[in-house]
Short mmCIF file of C-alpha atoms and ligand atoms in Angstrom, two decimals:
data_model
loop_
_atom_site.label_atom_id
_atom_site.label_comp_id
_atom_site.label_asym_id
_atom_site.label_seq_id
_atom_site.Cartn_x
_atom_site.Cartn_y
_atom_site.Cartn_z
CA MET J 737 29.88 17.39 -2.95
CA SER J 738 29.77 18.09 0.43
CA ASN J 739 30.78 21.15 1.56
CA TRP J 740 34.03 20.22 2.20
CA GLN J 741 35.22 19.02 -0.45
CA GLU J 742 34.64 22.41 -2.08
CA LEU J 743 36.26 24.35 0.77
CA GLU J 744 39.09 21.35 -0.45
CA HIS J 745 39.69 23.37 -3.98
CA LYS J 746 39.46 26.55 -2.73
CA TYR J 747 42.14 26.16 -0.34
CA PHE J 748 43.86 23.85 -0.42
CA MET J 749 47.10 22.45 -3.14
CA SER J 750 46.58 20.55 -5.18
CA THR J 751 48.67 17.45 -5.22
CA VAL J 752 46.92 14.39 -5.07
CA GLU J 753 43.83 13.19 -6.98
CA ARG J 754 41.03 12.37 -3.51
CA VAL J 755 38.76 9.48 -3.35
CA PRO J 756 35.84 12.16 -2.90
CA VAL J 757 35.21 10.73 0.63
CA THR J 758 35.60 13.08 3.92
CA LEU J 759 36.62 11.15 6.85
CA VAL J 760 35.75 11.89 9.89
CA LYS J 761 36.66 9.02 12.31
CA GLY J 762 38.20 5.37 12.62
CA GLN J 763 38.30 2.36 15.08
CA GLY J 764 40.04 -0.43 14.55
CA ALA J 765 40.35 -1.54 10.84
CA ARG J 766 37.45 0.49 9.86
CA VAL J 767 36.99 4.47 9.23
CA TRP J 768 33.35 6.61 9.03
CA ASP J 769 32.08 8.98 6.45
CA GLU J 770 30.89 12.98 7.62
CA ASP J 771 27.63 10.46 6.54
CA GLY J 772 27.78 8.48 9.28
CA ARG J 773 28.64 5.89 6.35
CA GLU J 774 31.72 2.60 7.61
CA TYR J 775 34.32 1.46 4.97
CA LEU J 776 36.58 -1.05 6.00
CA ASP J 777 40.22 1.02 5.22
CA PHE J 778 42.46 -1.97 3.37
CA VAL J 779 44.43 1.38 2.74
CA GLY J 780 45.57 2.40 6.36
CA GLY J 781 46.98 5.84 6.01
CA TRP J 782 49.14 4.03 3.52
CA ALA J 783 50.82 1.85 5.16
CA VAL J 784 50.54 3.95 8.15
CA ASN J 785 47.79 1.97 10.93
CA SER J 786 49.86 -0.32 11.83
CA LEU J 787 48.13 -1.14 14.51
CA GLY J 788 44.49 0.48 13.05
CA HIS J 789 42.91 3.31 13.84
CA CYS J 790 43.24 4.57 16.90
CA HIS J 791 44.44 1.66 19.02
CA PRO J 792 43.49 2.49 22.56
CA GLN J 793 46.88 1.39 23.50
CA VAL J 794 48.02 4.44 21.43
CA ALA J 795 45.27 6.91 21.87
CA GLU J 796 45.96 6.20 25.56
CA ALA J 797 49.26 6.65 25.90
CA VAL J 798 49.40 9.82 23.17
CA ALA J 799 46.11 11.10 25.77
CA LYS J 800 48.65 10.75 28.48
CA GLN J 801 51.95 12.35 27.31
CA ALA J 802 50.13 15.13 25.86
CA GLN J 803 49.25 16.27 29.85
CA THR J 804 52.55 15.77 30.72
CA LEU J 805 55.43 16.37 28.41
CA ILE J 806 54.50 17.80 24.45
CA GLN J 807 57.80 18.40 23.36
CA THR J 808 61.45 20.34 24.48
CA SER J 809 64.59 21.32 22.58
CA ASN J 810 66.89 17.61 22.40
CA GLN J 811 69.15 19.28 24.07
CA PHE J 812 67.63 18.15 26.77
CA TYR J 813 66.62 14.40 28.04
CA THR J 814 63.07 13.19 27.20
CA THR J 815 62.16 9.64 28.12
CA PRO J 816 59.34 8.24 25.43
CA GLN J 817 63.17 8.84 23.43
CA ILE J 818 64.95 7.05 25.12
CA ARG J 819 62.54 4.70 26.20
CA LEU J 820 62.13 4.44 22.02
CA ALA J 821 65.56 3.78 21.15
CA GLU J 822 65.98 1.66 24.16
CA LEU J 823 63.15 -1.03 22.01
CA LEU J 824 64.58 -0.50 18.39
CA VAL J 825 67.48 -1.98 19.59
CA GLN J 826 66.88 -4.89 21.43
CA ASN J 827 64.66 -6.37 18.55
CA SER J 828 66.89 -4.94 15.24
CA CYS J 829 70.19 -5.09 14.13
CA LEU J 830 70.88 -2.53 14.62
CA ASP J 831 72.94 -0.41 17.40
CA LYS J 832 71.86 3.25 17.66
CA VAL J 833 68.12 5.09 16.66
CA PHE J 834 67.85 9.44 15.67
CA PHE J 835 64.23 10.41 15.50
CA CYS J 836 62.68 12.43 13.48
CA ASN J 837 58.84 12.95 11.57
CA SER J 838 58.64 10.87 8.61
CA GLY J 839 60.25 8.66 5.23
CA ALA J 840 61.61 11.50 3.81
CA GLU J 841 63.55 12.89 6.71
CA ALA J 842 64.34 9.82 7.53
CA ASN J 843 66.22 8.65 4.33
CA GLU J 844 67.47 12.58 3.89
CA GLY J 845 69.62 11.76 6.81
CA ALA J 846 70.94 8.46 5.84
CA VAL J 847 72.22 9.72 3.53
CA LYS J 848 74.02 12.61 5.22
CA LEU J 849 75.53 9.78 7.38
CA ALA J 850 76.72 7.90 4.50
CA ARG J 851 78.49 11.38 2.94
CA ARG J 852 80.37 11.55 6.45
CA TYR J 853 80.84 7.77 6.24
CA GLY J 854 82.61 8.90 3.12
CA LYS J 855 84.15 11.37 4.02
CA LEU J 856 86.09 9.96 7.32
CA TYR J 857 86.19 6.49 5.57
CA LEU J 858 86.24 6.31 2.52
CA ASN J 859 88.21 9.47 0.88
CA GLY J 860 85.25 11.52 0.53
CA ALA J 861 83.20 9.40 -1.58
CA TYR J 862 79.35 10.94 -1.39
CA GLU J 863 77.56 8.99 -3.99
CA VAL J 864 74.93 6.39 -3.16
CA ILE J 865 73.07 4.04 -5.92
CA THR J 866 69.64 3.71 -5.66
CA ALA J 867 67.60 1.42 -8.03
CA MET J 868 65.00 2.53 -10.70
CA ASN J 869 61.25 2.10 -9.51
CA SER J 870 61.93 2.75 -5.64
CA PHE J 871 60.49 5.02 -3.52
CA HIS J 872 62.38 7.38 -1.14
CA GLY J 873 59.99 9.94 -0.54
CA ARG J 874 59.46 13.84 -2.04
CA THR J 875 61.93 16.29 -0.29
CA LEU J 876 64.49 16.93 -3.90
CA ALA J 877 67.56 14.98 -2.26
CA MET J 878 64.93 12.20 -2.19
CA VAL J 879 63.29 13.00 -5.59
CA ALA J 880 66.79 11.96 -6.81
CA ALA J 881 66.59 8.93 -4.95
CA SER J 882 63.66 7.54 -6.49
CA GLY J 883 64.28 5.97 -9.63
CA GLN J 884 60.50 7.14 -11.08
CA SER J 885 61.25 10.49 -13.95
CA LYS J 886 57.83 11.33 -13.29
CA PHE J 887 58.43 12.37 -9.77
CA GLN J 888 62.16 13.40 -10.88
CA GLN J 889 60.88 15.36 -14.40
CA PRO J 890 59.01 18.26 -13.40
CA TYR J 891 62.22 19.27 -10.92
CA LEU J 892 65.07 19.76 -12.66
CA PRO J 893 68.34 19.59 -11.84
CA LEU J 894 68.29 17.18 -9.14
CA PRO J 895 70.99 17.71 -6.88
CA VAL J 896 73.96 14.86 -7.46
CA GLY J 897 74.92 12.60 -5.79
CA PHE J 898 72.47 9.71 -6.60
CA ILE J 899 72.66 6.88 -9.52
CA ASN J 900 69.31 4.62 -10.06
CA VAL J 901 70.18 1.80 -11.23
CA GLU J 902 67.98 -1.34 -12.17
CA TYR J 903 66.55 -3.00 -9.84
CA ASN J 904 67.75 -6.92 -8.97
CA ASN J 905 70.54 -6.79 -11.13
CA ILE J 906 73.13 -6.90 -9.00
CA GLU J 907 75.81 -6.40 -11.77
CA ALA J 908 73.67 -3.08 -12.64
CA ILE J 909 75.10 -2.21 -8.65
CA LYS J 910 78.32 -3.01 -9.32
CA SER J 911 79.12 -1.75 -12.91
CA ALA J 912 77.73 2.06 -10.84
CA THR J 913 80.25 1.29 -8.01
CA SER J 914 83.37 3.86 -8.26
CA LYS J 915 85.54 4.91 -6.06
CA GLU J 916 83.06 7.42 -5.62
CA THR J 917 80.54 5.87 -3.69
CA CYS J 918 79.65 5.35 -0.65
CA ALA J 919 76.62 3.61 -0.13
CA VAL J 920 73.58 1.05 -1.90
CA MET J 921 70.63 2.80 -0.66
CA LEU J 922 67.86 0.01 -1.17
CA GLU J 923 64.14 -0.80 0.05
CA PRO J 924 63.89 -4.58 0.44
CA VAL J 925 59.91 -5.26 -1.14
CA GLN J 926 59.31 -2.66 -3.22
CA GLY J 927 56.31 -1.08 -2.53
CA GLU J 928 55.51 2.45 -4.38
CA GLY J 929 56.98 1.80 -6.75
CA GLY J 930 54.75 -1.84 -7.89
CA VAL J 931 54.57 -3.96 -4.60
CA ASN J 932 58.07 -5.63 -6.24
CA LEU J 933 59.64 -8.84 -4.00
CA PRO J 934 63.73 -9.13 -4.36
CA ASP J 935 65.01 -12.34 -5.93
CA ASP J 936 66.03 -15.16 -3.53
CA ASP J 937 70.35 -14.14 -3.71
CA TYR J 938 69.44 -10.13 -4.44
CA LEU J 939 70.21 -8.93 -1.19
CA ALA J 940 72.23 -11.33 0.14
CA ALA J 941 75.01 -10.31 -2.49
CA VAL J 942 74.34 -6.64 -3.24
CA ARG J 943 75.43 -7.40 0.91
CA ALA J 944 78.44 -9.09 -0.03
CA TRP J 945 78.98 -6.63 -3.01
CA CYS J 946 78.82 -3.50 -0.14
CA ASP J 947 81.69 -5.81 1.85
CA GLN J 948 84.25 -6.51 -0.54
CA MET J 949 83.77 -2.60 -1.56
CA GLY J 950 84.05 -1.18 2.15
CA ILE J 951 80.51 0.30 0.85
CA LEU J 952 77.78 1.23 3.32
CA LEU J 953 74.20 -1.24 3.13
CA ILE J 954 70.96 1.37 3.98
CA LEU J 955 67.85 -0.51 3.90
CA ASP J 956 64.73 1.98 3.26
CA GLU J 957 62.57 -0.46 5.85
CA ILE J 958 59.72 2.86 5.52
CA GLN J 959 57.01 1.19 4.22
CA THR J 960 58.27 -2.56 4.99
CA GLY J 961 59.06 -2.07 8.62
CA ILE J 962 57.20 -2.70 11.76
CA GLY J 963 55.79 -6.16 10.68
CA ARG J 964 54.34 -5.77 7.68
CA THR J 965 56.57 -7.95 5.74
CA GLY J 966 55.44 -10.33 8.39
CA THR J 967 58.16 -10.06 10.10
CA LEU J 968 59.33 -6.82 12.95
CA PHE J 969 61.31 -5.78 9.56
CA ALA J 970 62.16 -7.40 6.05
CA TYR J 971 65.33 -7.79 6.14
CA GLU J 972 65.30 -10.68 8.24
CA GLN J 973 63.64 -13.27 5.52
CA TYR J 974 66.18 -12.55 3.24
CA GLY J 975 69.66 -13.33 5.59
CA VAL J 976 71.47 -9.58 5.77
CA GLU J 977 71.23 -7.02 8.08
CA PRO J 978 71.69 -3.51 6.58
CA ASP J 979 74.47 -0.86 8.30
CA ILE J 980 72.15 1.59 8.02
CA MET J 981 68.09 1.40 8.23
CA THR J 982 65.58 3.67 7.88
CA LEU J 983 61.51 3.83 9.28
CA ALA J 984 58.65 6.03 9.71
CA LYS J 985 54.94 4.95 8.49
CA GLY J 986 54.11 2.03 11.03
CA LEU J 987 56.05 3.22 13.96
CA ALA J 988 53.55 4.85 15.80
CA SER J 989 50.84 3.69 14.43
CA GLY J 990 49.40 6.59 12.65
CA VAL J 991 52.05 10.07 14.78
CA PRO J 992 54.15 11.75 12.57
CA ILE J 993 57.63 10.29 13.69
CA GLY J 994 60.95 8.85 11.04
CA ALA J 995 64.28 6.50 12.23
CA ILE J 996 67.55 6.46 11.29
CA LEU J 997 69.07 2.95 13.11
CA ALA J 998 72.65 2.51 12.06
CA LYS J 999 75.65 0.26 13.54
CA ASP J 1000 78.22 1.33 15.62
CA LYS J 1001 80.23 1.07 12.79
CA ALA J 1002 77.80 3.62 10.89
CA SER J 1003 76.96 6.37 13.81
CA VAL J 1004 78.96 8.22 12.79
CA PHE J 1005 77.49 12.21 13.54
CA THR J 1006 79.07 14.20 15.64
CA PRO J 1007 76.87 16.97 18.29
CA GLY J 1008 75.90 19.11 15.74
CA GLU J 1009 76.08 17.81 12.34
CA HIS J 1010 72.15 16.57 12.30
CA GLY J 1011 69.43 17.61 13.86
CA SER J 1012 65.94 18.26 14.26
CA THR J 1013 63.56 20.65 15.62
CA PHE J 1014 60.47 17.78 16.18
CA GLY J 1015 62.24 14.86 15.55
CA GLY J 1016 61.46 12.50 19.13
CA ASN J 1017 59.42 15.10 20.51
CA PRO J 1018 58.20 12.90 23.21
CA LEU J 1019 54.09 13.09 22.17
CA ALA J 1020 55.40 11.02 18.35
CA CYS J 1021 57.40 8.43 20.75
CA ALA J 1022 54.92 7.48 23.81
CA ALA J 1023 52.60 6.56 20.09
CA GLY J 1024 56.08 4.76 18.33
CA TYR J 1025 56.80 3.24 22.10
CA ALA J 1026 52.86 2.11 22.68
CA THR J 1027 52.69 0.59 18.82
CA LEU J 1028 56.15 -1.33 19.16
CA LYS J 1029 55.78 -2.79 22.57
CA PHE J 1030 52.27 -4.11 21.50
CA ILE J 1031 53.16 -5.46 18.62
CA ILE J 1032 56.39 -7.50 19.58
CA ASP J 1033 54.00 -8.17 22.56
CA ASN J 1034 51.77 -10.47 21.06
CA ASP J 1035 53.04 -10.86 17.82
CA ILE J 1036 50.98 -8.77 15.67
CA ALA J 1037 53.85 -9.59 12.83
CA GLY J 1038 52.80 -12.72 12.27
CA ASN J 1039 49.54 -11.77 12.92
CA ALA J 1040 50.54 -9.86 9.00
CA LYS J 1041 52.20 -12.92 7.47
CA LYS J 1042 49.02 -15.44 8.06
CA MET J 1043 46.77 -12.73 7.25
CA GLY J 1044 48.87 -11.96 4.20
CA GLN J 1045 48.55 -15.52 3.24
CA TYR J 1046 45.26 -15.32 3.41
CA LEU J 1047 44.36 -12.76 1.68
CA ALA J 1048 46.61 -13.36 -1.06
CA THR J 1049 44.98 -17.00 -1.32
CA GLY J 1050 42.09 -15.83 -1.72
CA LEU J 1051 43.51 -12.73 -4.16
CA LYS J 1052 44.59 -16.36 -6.60
CA GLY J 1053 41.18 -17.88 -6.28
CA LEU J 1054 39.49 -13.95 -7.15
CA ARG J 1055 42.66 -14.52 -10.51
CA ARG J 1056 41.46 -18.17 -11.10
CA LYS J 1057 37.48 -17.34 -11.39
CA PHE J 1058 38.61 -13.28 -13.35
CA GLN J 1059 40.84 -14.03 -16.79
CA PHE J 1060 41.93 -10.34 -16.43
CA ILE J 1061 44.33 -10.73 -13.13
CA THR J 1062 46.94 -11.12 -13.74
CA ASP J 1063 48.98 -11.27 -11.61
CA VAL J 1064 49.10 -10.87 -7.40
CA ARG J 1065 52.41 -10.43 -5.37
CA GLY J 1066 53.16 -9.33 -1.87
CA CYS J 1067 55.03 -10.23 0.60
CA GLY J 1068 52.93 -9.80 4.92
CA LEU J 1069 50.16 -7.32 4.18
CA LEU J 1070 52.01 -6.17 1.14
CA VAL J 1071 50.32 -7.17 -2.10
CA ALA J 1072 49.53 -5.85 -5.42
CA MET J 1073 46.86 -6.34 -7.73
CA GLU J 1074 48.07 -6.56 -11.13
CA PHE J 1075 45.07 -6.02 -14.34
CA SER J 1076 45.41 -6.72 -18.16
CA SER J 1077 43.91 -3.37 -18.98
CA ASP J 1078 43.30 0.04 -15.66
CA ILE J 1079 40.63 -1.13 -14.15
CA ALA J 1080 42.78 0.16 -11.11
CA GLN J 1081 40.94 3.58 -11.56
CA ALA J 1082 36.98 1.59 -11.93
CA MET J 1083 37.74 -0.84 -9.38
CA VAL J 1084 38.47 1.85 -6.51
CA THR J 1085 35.12 3.41 -7.20
CA ALA J 1086 33.50 -0.08 -7.33
CA CYS J 1087 34.74 -1.07 -3.76
CA LEU J 1088 33.72 2.50 -2.42
CA ASP J 1089 30.30 1.93 -3.48
CA ARG J 1090 30.48 -1.65 -1.82
CA GLY J 1091 32.15 -0.34 1.55
CA LEU J 1092 36.08 -1.06 0.98
CA LEU J 1093 39.04 1.41 0.68
CA VAL J 1094 41.50 0.05 -1.55
CA ASN J 1095 44.57 2.26 -3.35
CA ARG J 1096 45.30 1.98 -6.53
CA LEU J 1097 48.98 1.07 -7.00
CA LYS J 1098 49.07 2.11 -11.32
CA PRO J 1099 47.13 2.51 -13.61
CA ASN J 1100 46.37 -1.03 -13.72
CA ALA J 1101 47.04 -2.45 -10.68
CA LEU J 1102 45.70 -2.04 -7.54
CA ARG J 1103 47.43 -2.15 -3.71
CA PHE J 1104 46.38 -3.49 -0.30
CA ILE J 1105 48.14 -2.38 3.13
CA PRO J 1106 45.66 -2.50 5.56
CA PRO J 1107 45.58 -1.95 8.50
CA LEU J 1108 47.92 -5.58 11.27
CA ILE J 1109 45.79 -6.74 12.78
CA ILE J 1110 43.23 -7.59 11.00
CA GLY J 1111 41.39 -11.37 11.06
CA LYS J 1112 40.33 -13.73 8.75
CA GLY J 1113 37.04 -12.21 8.82
CA GLU J 1114 38.05 -8.72 8.13
CA VAL J 1115 40.05 -10.40 4.85
CA ASP J 1116 36.19 -12.98 3.47
CA GLU J 1117 34.47 -9.73 3.99
CA ALA J 1118 37.56 -7.27 1.22
CA LEU J 1119 37.85 -10.95 -0.82
CA GLY J 1120 33.88 -10.93 -1.29
CA ILE J 1121 33.20 -7.03 -1.96
CA LEU J 1122 36.07 -7.55 -4.38
CA ASP J 1123 34.39 -10.22 -6.09
CA LYS J 1124 31.35 -8.48 -6.68
CA SER J 1125 33.89 -5.11 -7.87
CA LEU J 1126 35.42 -7.11 -10.43
CA SER J 1127 32.13 -9.34 -11.49
CA SER J 1128 30.39 -5.58 -12.03
CA ILE J 1129 33.53 -4.57 -14.07
CA ALA J 1130 33.53 -7.84 -16.16
CA GLY J 1131 30.46 -7.36 -17.11
C1 PLP D 1469 59.64 3.38 1.18
C2 PLP D 1469 59.25 4.83 1.07
N1 PLP D 1469 59.59 5.40 2.01
C3 PLP D 1469 59.81 6.28 2.30
C4 PLP D 1469 59.11 7.06 2.11
C5 PLP D 1469 58.82 8.31 2.68
O1 PLP D 1469 57.83 8.35 3.76
P1 PLP D 1469 57.20 9.97 3.96
O2 PLP D 1469 55.97 10.42 2.56
O3 PLP D 1469 57.02 9.50 5.08
O4 PLP D 1469 58.15 10.98 3.61
C6 PLP D 1469 57.72 6.12 1.57
C7 PLP D 1469 56.13 6.37 1.34
O5 PLP D 1469 55.35 6.22 0.45
C8 PLP D 1469 57.80 4.69 1.26
O6 PLP D 1469 57.24 3.92 1.00
#
């Protein structure tokens, strides 16, 4: 074990089961450890490094902004913030933006916005209906929103105002709706909860129900947004428009940022009702602008779609070869491979030994969320390593 890993055990709170590698450098879809060993990165900072590691345009924007203006209070106008907000609005169905620092913070803000809307227009309605197996973040309210008991049980009692119902079941949403409901909040494709795809008509049915009841639809596109699923935003593929959308992860290709976007009708905050000291700082927004501009100008979402299909086809080929692969599913470069038994950890290690980083999604499933700029050669390389690793496990 390296000295760094011993020091981590001594000084750091143990909140994650780490992979025993200390990464010191990244470039494109590759990272290097402290001994100079190279890895192909199909974890991508948990779907964050949309343009890969240290993309020249992002690195340049950050370096330039770091020498110009890093942070001011939000009492002042700053140009990177406004430029990024304009670019987001011009390329989405939403009208207004608020910036923060993470996905959980964006979702908290989205729920606050929906509660304000409820107070103003729905007789004080405050409840938000969310889905089982969803993941919306780690703050207490977002743990209550995330329909997964493993995240909720350690922290009971949870904040009130969230009802978790079965995903892909419109009737469950209908029965949970009451005069206290102000919004439904969903991931278009559930990421952390298993890469679970919606049925073709589910999101449209939810949209129609929200319209009928006069409540808001919040889409959490923190993992699916910014090109990950093959379009700039996943909602585009399902023929629905949210009233509120949250973003984070891939928006600044690795620099921390979060965003709440809302239609004019749902943009009901007034001065003093919400805020964030670091949210929308010039440094993060310069990185966000450089990332988003590059993604739009170079159709990186189109690449994610193409490479996602290529990866899924290759994985389905492996499924035909290895009977213990029970499913391959996904959308763009958000792809999961499921096994008949709990071999995901063994696969993470087998791939690591061969120079590929993959994410253990569940004891019996892996998730592939590489940078959106990957090419065929890198997908072929990953598939080759997966093939060898699966063979080694099959014995
Ligand atoms: C869909 C979704 N929402 C929210 C979050 C929380 O984001 P953060 O970890 O930046 O708070 C995540 C993180 O995995 C996510 O996938």
